[in-house]
Amino acid sequence: MRRYSRITGTGSYLPPRRLTNADLVAQLAAQGVESSDEWIVERTGIRARHFVDPGVFSSDLALEAAKNALAAAGLLPKDIDLIIVATSTPDMVFPSTACILQNKLGAAGGAAFDVQAVCSGFVYALTVADSMIQTGIASKALVVGAEVFSRLLDFKDRTTCVLFGDGAGAVVLEASDTPGILASDIHADGKYVDILCVPGHVSGGNVMGDPLLKMDGQAVFKLAVGVLEEAARAALAKAGKTETDIDWLIPHQANIRIMQSTARKLKMSMDKVVVTVDQHGNTSAASIPLALDSAVRSGKVKPGETLMLEGVGGGFTWGAVLLNL
């Protein structure tokens, strides 16, 4: 009998400090940077985001999201035999945030590692976890996207600092006799490294290069819309499905215009697109599981429905996962 994997629980967590556009605009104005609520909403669809307080790290956000996902799945931390954390903002250079999370959960023994694919990270991590469950390496996996992007932002660059937020989302993925994850499609093209990056690193105890986020917004937009459609259609083809089989599109919450363009290419109404970017901003690898959990807990997305998850991020990475909830 073939072995499959299914999502059995979702969870998310946002740090308490919420900044509306007005809050952020006032903060920027104090530094001599001009912006406005209208400017931000028109270009991005973002109205608010959450930032962590000092001393709060990705593993702290991941812990709360993981607890919520485990509760939804009816499992205890000791039941988990695989933890994958998708993050571009790890607690430290090493060990992995997944190992730190494993310790905080009290779930020692199973494999734990991070995946670094920036905003595509959750799609990558879910694909890896699905493969490990299908091959029998794991049976109950915790897949988390967690980010503290606020610490990478240049608050003198209004084109990027208004886009991002902090948060975490998680799912429990369990072995099943019936298909849950139907198909995945993931890719990367390193020649686009420079259009979205944080070109800094640590050497000899010092920060080398520039540790703040850099983005060519127009180049990212142009590339994102095309590859998201390609990945979605490739996942559909692998599963023997068409766009008419998708009940909900849950894309990476980067920019409402990218999401609208992708929906149009898939001939989907925005009524069938889960949108949280207005309240969360771009939370990178956390954005898809955050949006998924929000939709599940609100009752919008229901068990048995077919979902298309897709993301695109620095690297340049992109991918899609088609699943039955």
Tab-separated table of C-alpha atoms in Angstrom:
chain	number	residue	atom	x	y	z
A	1	MET	CA	0.000	0.000	0.000
A	2	ARG	CA	1.357	3.409	-0.969
A	3	ARG	CA	2.190	5.812	1.843
A	4	TYR	CA	1.036	9.446	1.642
A	5	SER	CA	1.158	12.515	3.892
A	6	ARG	CA	-1.679	14.774	5.051
A	7	ILE	CA	-1.900	18.012	7.015
A	8	THR	CA	-3.667	17.195	10.284
A	9	GLY	CA	-3.207	20.477	12.130
A	10	THR	CA	-2.351	24.128	11.473
A	11	GLY	CA	-1.129	26.888	13.757
A	12	SER	CA	0.254	30.407	13.642
A	13	TYR	CA	1.550	33.193	15.836
A	14	LEU	CA	2.056	36.929	15.419
A	15	PRO	CA	4.074	39.020	17.877
A	16	PRO	CA	1.840	41.402	19.861
A	17	ARG	CA	3.359	44.644	18.553
A	18	ARG	CA	1.196	45.689	15.575
A	19	LEU	CA	2.165	48.638	13.401
A	20	THR	CA	-0.382	50.161	11.074
A	21	ASN	CA	0.802	52.093	8.055
A	22	ALA	CA	0.165	55.292	10.013
A	23	ASP	CA	2.423	54.034	12.826
A	24	LEU	CA	5.183	53.138	10.400
A	25	VAL	CA	4.862	56.371	8.428
A	26	ALA	CA	5.259	58.362	11.647
A	27	GLN	CA	8.343	56.320	12.551
A	28	LEU	CA	9.852	56.939	9.124
A	29	ALA	CA	9.040	60.643	9.216
A	30	ALA	CA	11.071	60.955	12.418
A	31	GLN	CA	14.044	59.723	10.360
A	32	GLY	CA	13.336	62.078	7.465
A	33	VAL	CA	11.823	59.408	5.197
A	34	GLU	CA	8.566	60.300	3.452
A	35	SER	CA	5.738	57.827	2.877
A	36	SER	CA	1.986	57.593	3.355
A	37	ASP	CA	-0.756	55.071	3.992
A	38	GLU	CA	-2.139	55.684	0.498
A	39	TRP	CA	1.252	55.118	-1.143
A	40	ILE	CA	1.770	51.826	0.696
A	41	VAL	CA	-1.748	50.465	0.130
A	42	GLU	CA	-1.809	51.379	-3.563
A	43	ARG	CA	1.468	49.617	-4.319
A	44	THR	CA	1.295	46.651	-1.964
A	45	GLY	CA	-2.144	46.191	-0.401
A	46	ILE	CA	-0.497	46.231	3.052
A	47	ARG	CA	-2.231	48.094	5.896
A	48	ALA	CA	-0.444	46.674	8.954
A	49	ARG	CA	2.298	44.309	10.078
A	50	HIS	CA	3.673	42.866	13.327
A	51	PHE	CA	7.211	43.393	14.649
A	52	VAL	CA	8.951	41.495	17.429
A	53	ASP	CA	10.288	43.194	20.539
A	54	PRO	CA	13.991	43.093	21.423
A	55	GLY	CA	15.083	39.683	22.652
A	56	VAL	CA	12.430	37.752	20.699
A	57	PHE	CA	13.719	35.349	18.040
A	58	SER	CA	12.397	33.175	15.236
A	59	SER	CA	12.373	30.111	17.491
A	60	ASP	CA	10.116	31.937	19.965
A	61	LEU	CA	7.565	32.661	17.255
A	62	ALA	CA	7.943	29.134	15.869
A	63	LEU	CA	7.313	27.657	19.318
A	64	GLU	CA	3.912	29.303	19.679
A	65	ALA	CA	2.844	28.411	16.142
A	66	ALA	CA	4.021	24.826	16.659
A	67	LYS	CA	2.074	24.483	19.916
A	68	ASN	CA	-1.083	25.647	18.137
A	69	ALA	CA	-0.561	23.225	15.248
A	70	LEU	CA	0.100	20.308	17.604
A	71	ALA	CA	-3.049	21.107	19.590
A	72	ALA	CA	-5.079	21.207	16.369
A	73	ALA	CA	-3.671	17.807	15.380
A	74	GLY	CA	-4.265	16.328	18.836
A	75	LEU	CA	-0.587	15.450	19.244
A	76	LEU	CA	2.090	15.973	21.869
A	77	PRO	CA	5.639	17.174	21.110
A	78	LYS	CA	6.997	13.681	21.860
A	79	ASP	CA	4.921	12.321	18.963
A	80	ILE	CA	6.904	14.357	16.398
A	81	ASP	CA	9.811	12.621	14.659
A	82	LEU	CA	10.752	15.372	12.188
A	83	ILE	CA	11.001	19.145	12.514
A	84	ILE	CA	11.771	21.372	9.538
A	85	VAL	CA	11.913	25.143	9.996
A	86	ALA	CA	11.908	27.385	6.938
A	87	THR	CA	13.601	30.660	7.842
A	88	SER	CA	15.964	33.307	6.524
A	89	THR	CA	16.310	34.840	9.986
A	90	PRO	CA	17.686	32.046	12.198
A	91	ASP	CA	18.357	32.625	15.885
A	92	MET	CA	22.075	32.151	15.300
A	93	VAL	CA	24.553	31.001	12.666
A	94	PHE	CA	24.256	27.477	14.057
A	95	PRO	CA	22.779	25.276	15.371
A	96	SER	CA	19.589	25.364	13.338
A	97	THR	CA	16.467	27.113	14.546
A	98	ALA	CA	14.779	23.711	14.187
A	99	CYS	CA	17.098	22.220	16.824
A	100	ILE	CA	16.455	25.186	19.123
A	101	LEU	CA	12.713	24.764	18.571
A	102	GLN	CA	12.955	21.023	19.219
A	103	ASN	CA	14.554	21.722	22.604
A	104	LYS	CA	11.956	24.354	23.531
A	105	LEU	CA	9.163	21.938	22.618
A	106	GLY	CA	10.721	19.011	24.448
A	107	ALA	CA	10.554	16.838	21.339
A	108	ALA	CA	14.087	15.394	21.258
A	109	GLY	CA	15.087	12.417	19.146
A	110	GLY	CA	13.771	13.014	15.648
A	111	ALA	CA	15.562	14.786	12.834
A	112	ALA	CA	15.549	18.599	12.948
A	113	PHE	CA	16.960	21.022	10.393
A	114	ASP	CA	16.348	24.354	8.674
A	115	VAL	CA	15.497	25.069	5.045
A	116	GLN	CA	16.684	28.345	3.541
A	117	ALA	CA	14.727	29.281	0.423
A	118	VAL	CA	13.535	32.701	1.661
A	119	CYS	CA	9.869	33.319	0.760
A	120	SER	CA	9.587	29.916	-0.956
A	121	GLY	CA	10.913	28.247	2.180
A	122	PHE	CA	7.640	26.795	3.425
A	123	VAL	CA	6.836	25.242	0.040
A	124	TYR	CA	10.332	23.731	-0.050
A	125	ALA	CA	10.061	22.469	3.545
A	126	LEU	CA	6.638	20.947	2.978
A	127	THR	CA	7.935	19.185	-0.138
A	128	VAL	CA	10.901	17.746	1.780
A	129	ALA	CA	8.720	16.623	4.694
A	130	ASP	CA	6.239	14.977	2.312
A	131	SER	CA	9.067	13.051	0.630
A	132	MET	CA	10.496	11.915	3.971
A	133	ILE	CA	7.089	10.666	5.107
A	134	GLN	CA	6.392	8.906	1.802
A	135	THR	CA	9.708	7.049	2.040
A	136	GLY	CA	9.146	6.056	5.665
A	137	ILE	CA	11.934	8.164	7.171
A	138	ALA	CA	9.384	10.053	9.273
A	139	SER	CA	5.765	9.580	10.291
A	140	LYS	CA	4.752	12.799	12.042
A	141	ALA	CA	6.414	16.014	10.938
A	142	LEU	CA	6.222	19.571	12.175
A	143	VAL	CA	6.821	22.008	9.309
A	144	VAL	CA	7.253	25.642	10.346
A	145	GLY	CA	7.884	28.969	8.636
A	146	ALA	CA	9.213	31.590	11.060
A	147	GLU	CA	10.740	35.007	10.404
A	148	VAL	CA	11.883	38.209	12.129
A	149	PHE	CA	12.427	40.235	8.968
A	150	SER	CA	12.108	43.506	10.876
A	151	ARG	CA	15.762	43.076	11.850
A	152	LEU	CA	16.894	43.011	8.214
A	153	LEU	CA	15.119	46.170	7.093
A	154	ASP	CA	16.686	49.454	6.030
A	155	PHE	CA	14.297	52.035	7.449
A	156	LYS	CA	15.799	54.672	5.157
A	157	ASP	CA	14.535	52.751	2.118
A	158	ARG	CA	10.774	53.249	1.921
A	159	THR	CA	10.463	50.864	-1.038
A	160	THR	CA	11.385	47.862	1.120
A	161	CYS	CA	10.873	48.660	4.807
A	162	VAL	CA	7.102	49.023	4.422
A	163	LEU	CA	6.733	45.538	2.946
A	164	PHE	CA	7.808	43.106	5.627
A	165	GLY	CA	6.617	41.803	8.979
A	166	ASP	CA	7.380	39.131	11.553
A	167	GLY	CA	5.459	35.975	12.381
A	168	ALA	CA	5.308	32.193	12.242
A	169	GLY	CA	3.029	29.529	10.834
A	170	ALA	CA	3.142	25.761	11.215
A	171	VAL	CA	1.507	22.553	10.069
A	172	VAL	CA	1.594	18.988	11.327
A	173	LEU	CA	2.079	16.536	8.470
A	174	GLU	CA	1.278	12.883	9.176
A	175	ALA	CA	1.557	9.606	7.280
A	176	SER	CA	-1.734	8.558	5.699
A	177	ASP	CA	-3.272	5.851	3.542
A	178	THR	CA	-5.092	8.516	1.522
A	179	PRO	CA	-3.474	11.321	-0.498
A	180	GLY	CA	-3.079	14.712	1.167
A	181	ILE	CA	-0.103	16.254	-0.619
A	182	LEU	CA	-0.969	15.593	-4.269
A	183	ALA	CA	2.038	17.113	-6.055
A	184	SER	CA	4.897	19.561	-5.615
A	185	ASP	CA	7.050	21.549	-7.998
A	186	ILE	CA	10.104	23.482	-6.794
A	187	HIS	CA	12.842	25.378	-8.651
A	188	ALA	CA	15.636	27.929	-8.341
A	189	ASP	CA	17.740	30.089	-10.640
A	190	GLY	CA	20.842	31.521	-8.999
A	191	LYS	CA	21.523	34.056	-11.711
A	192	TYR	CA	18.879	36.262	-10.066
A	193	VAL	CA	20.671	36.374	-6.693
A	194	ASP	CA	21.138	40.143	-6.799
A	195	ILE	CA	17.509	41.193	-7.285
A	196	LEU	CA	16.518	40.193	-3.735
A	197	CYS	CA	19.193	39.595	-1.127
A	198	VAL	CA	20.827	40.526	2.168
A	199	PRO	CA	24.481	40.710	1.080
A	200	GLY	CA	26.176	40.435	4.456
A	201	HIS	CA	27.857	37.767	6.566
A	202	VAL	CA	29.887	37.321	9.748
A	203	SER	CA	33.664	37.052	9.591
A	204	GLY	CA	36.089	37.261	12.486
A	205	GLY	CA	33.389	38.563	14.775
A	206	ASN	CA	32.465	41.399	12.438
A	207	VAL	CA	29.618	41.929	9.989
A	208	MET	CA	31.025	41.934	6.473
A	209	GLY	CA	29.114	43.422	3.543
A	210	ASP	CA	25.653	44.925	4.015
A	211	PRO	CA	23.324	43.094	6.442
A	212	LEU	CA	20.171	44.913	5.258
A	213	LEU	CA	17.641	43.777	2.665
A	214	LYS	CA	18.083	44.898	-0.942
A	215	MET	CA	15.441	44.445	-3.627
A	216	ASP	CA	14.843	45.384	-7.240
A	217	GLY	CA	11.061	45.519	-6.969
A	218	GLN	CA	10.280	45.707	-10.690
A	219	ALA	CA	12.553	42.771	-11.523
A	220	VAL	CA	11.061	40.676	-8.714
A	221	PHE	CA	7.495	41.461	-9.818
A	222	LYS	CA	8.173	40.601	-13.449
A	223	LEU	CA	9.849	37.301	-12.620
A	224	ALA	CA	7.439	36.305	-9.831
A	225	VAL	CA	4.228	36.405	-11.845
A	226	GLY	CA	5.606	34.162	-14.573
A	227	VAL	CA	7.250	31.508	-12.420
A	228	LEU	CA	4.306	31.259	-10.014
A	229	GLU	CA	1.982	30.379	-12.885
A	230	GLU	CA	4.486	27.857	-14.262
A	231	ALA	CA	4.938	26.121	-10.904
A	232	ALA	CA	1.208	25.972	-10.248
A	233	ARG	CA	0.498	24.473	-13.666
A	234	ALA	CA	3.350	21.973	-13.284
A	235	ALA	CA	1.967	20.795	-9.925
A	236	LEU	CA	-1.510	20.483	-11.435
A	237	ALA	CA	-0.147	18.445	-14.355
A	238	LYS	CA	1.704	16.074	-12.012
A	239	ALA	CA	-1.525	15.472	-10.102
A	240	GLY	CA	-3.656	15.126	-13.238
A	241	LYS	CA	-5.690	18.188	-12.281
A	242	THR	CA	-6.599	21.550	-13.840
A	243	GLU	CA	-7.115	25.001	-12.377
A	244	THR	CA	-10.842	24.280	-12.119
A	245	ASP	CA	-10.036	21.674	-9.455
A	246	ILE	CA	-8.528	24.303	-7.126
A	247	ASP	CA	-10.872	25.402	-4.349
A	248	TRP	CA	-8.451	27.904	-2.809
A	249	LEU	CA	-5.232	29.581	-3.902
A	250	ILE	CA	-2.990	30.371	-0.933
A	251	PRO	CA	-0.012	32.266	-2.333
A	252	HIS	CA	2.984	33.801	-0.625
A	253	GLN	CA	1.700	37.095	0.754
A	254	ALA	CA	4.216	39.444	-0.856
A	255	ASN	CA	2.198	42.020	-2.739
A	256	ILE	CA	-1.486	42.126	-3.633
A	257	ARG	CA	-0.690	42.976	-7.258
A	258	ILE	CA	1.436	39.831	-7.683
A	259	MET	CA	-1.359	37.785	-6.129
A	260	GLN	CA	-3.985	39.345	-8.391
A	261	SER	CA	-1.867	38.722	-11.494
A	262	THR	CA	-1.275	35.101	-10.540
A	263	ALA	CA	-4.990	34.538	-9.925
A	264	ARG	CA	-5.820	35.982	-13.348
A	265	LYS	CA	-3.339	33.677	-15.054
A	266	LEU	CA	-4.941	30.692	-13.316
A	267	LYS	CA	-8.408	31.989	-14.246
A	268	MET	CA	-9.351	32.219	-10.574
A	269	SER	CA	-11.520	34.826	-8.894
A	270	MET	CA	-9.923	36.772	-6.043
A	271	ASP	CA	-12.840	35.450	-3.985
A	272	LYS	CA	-10.981	32.134	-4.043
A	273	VAL	CA	-7.614	33.601	-3.025
A	274	VAL	CA	-6.696	33.698	0.662
A	275	VAL	CA	-5.385	37.201	1.397
A	276	THR	CA	-3.692	38.191	4.656
A	277	VAL	CA	-1.005	40.522	3.287
A	278	ASP	CA	-3.143	43.516	4.270
A	279	GLN	CA	-2.795	42.670	7.977
A	280	HIS	CA	0.507	40.745	8.120
A	281	GLY	CA	2.679	42.273	5.412
A	282	ASN	CA	5.243	40.007	3.791
A	283	THR	CA	6.378	37.531	6.452
A	284	SER	CA	8.556	35.578	4.000
A	285	ALA	CA	8.589	31.827	4.780
A	286	ALA	CA	5.875	32.329	7.423
A	287	SER	CA	3.350	33.907	5.065
A	288	ILE	CA	1.806	30.778	3.498
A	289	PRO	CA	1.287	28.824	6.751
A	290	LEU	CA	0.035	32.009	8.452
A	291	ALA	CA	-2.515	32.518	5.687
A	292	LEU	CA	-3.467	28.832	5.726
A	293	ASP	CA	-4.057	28.783	9.476
A	294	SER	CA	-6.032	32.028	9.349
A	295	ALA	CA	-8.300	30.600	6.636
A	296	VAL	CA	-8.754	27.256	8.392
A	297	ARG	CA	-9.570	28.765	11.784
A	298	SER	CA	-12.021	31.263	10.285
A	299	GLY	CA	-13.864	28.405	8.581
A	300	LYS	CA	-13.158	29.796	5.119
A	301	VAL	CA	-11.055	26.788	4.111
A	302	LYS	CA	-12.627	23.457	5.006
A	303	PRO	CA	-11.462	19.827	5.246
A	304	GLY	CA	-11.690	18.003	1.933
A	305	GLU	CA	-11.002	21.080	-0.194
A	306	THR	CA	-8.167	21.288	-2.720
A	307	LEU	CA	-5.560	23.977	-2.057
A	308	MET	CA	-2.753	25.400	-4.169
A	309	LEU	CA	0.097	26.801	-2.093
A	310	GLU	CA	2.782	28.725	-3.973
A	311	GLY	CA	5.725	30.932	-3.169
A	312	VAL	CA	8.556	32.852	-4.762
A	313	GLY	CA	11.584	34.360	-3.071
A	314	GLY	CA	15.212	35.376	-3.094
A	315	GLY	CA	17.607	32.957	-4.676
A	316	PHE	CA	15.688	33.163	-6.932
A	317	THR	CA	13.474	30.319	-5.678
A	318	TRP	CA	9.910	29.351	-6.439
A	319	GLY	CA	7.524	26.452	-6.092
A	320	ALA	CA	3.996	25.164	-5.567
A	321	VAL	CA	2.277	22.419	-3.595
A	322	LEU	CA	-1.172	21.044	-4.484
A	323	LEU	CA	-2.949	19.301	-1.620
A	324	ASN	CA	-6.233	18.029	-0.278
A	325	LEU	CA	-6.858	19.313	3.208
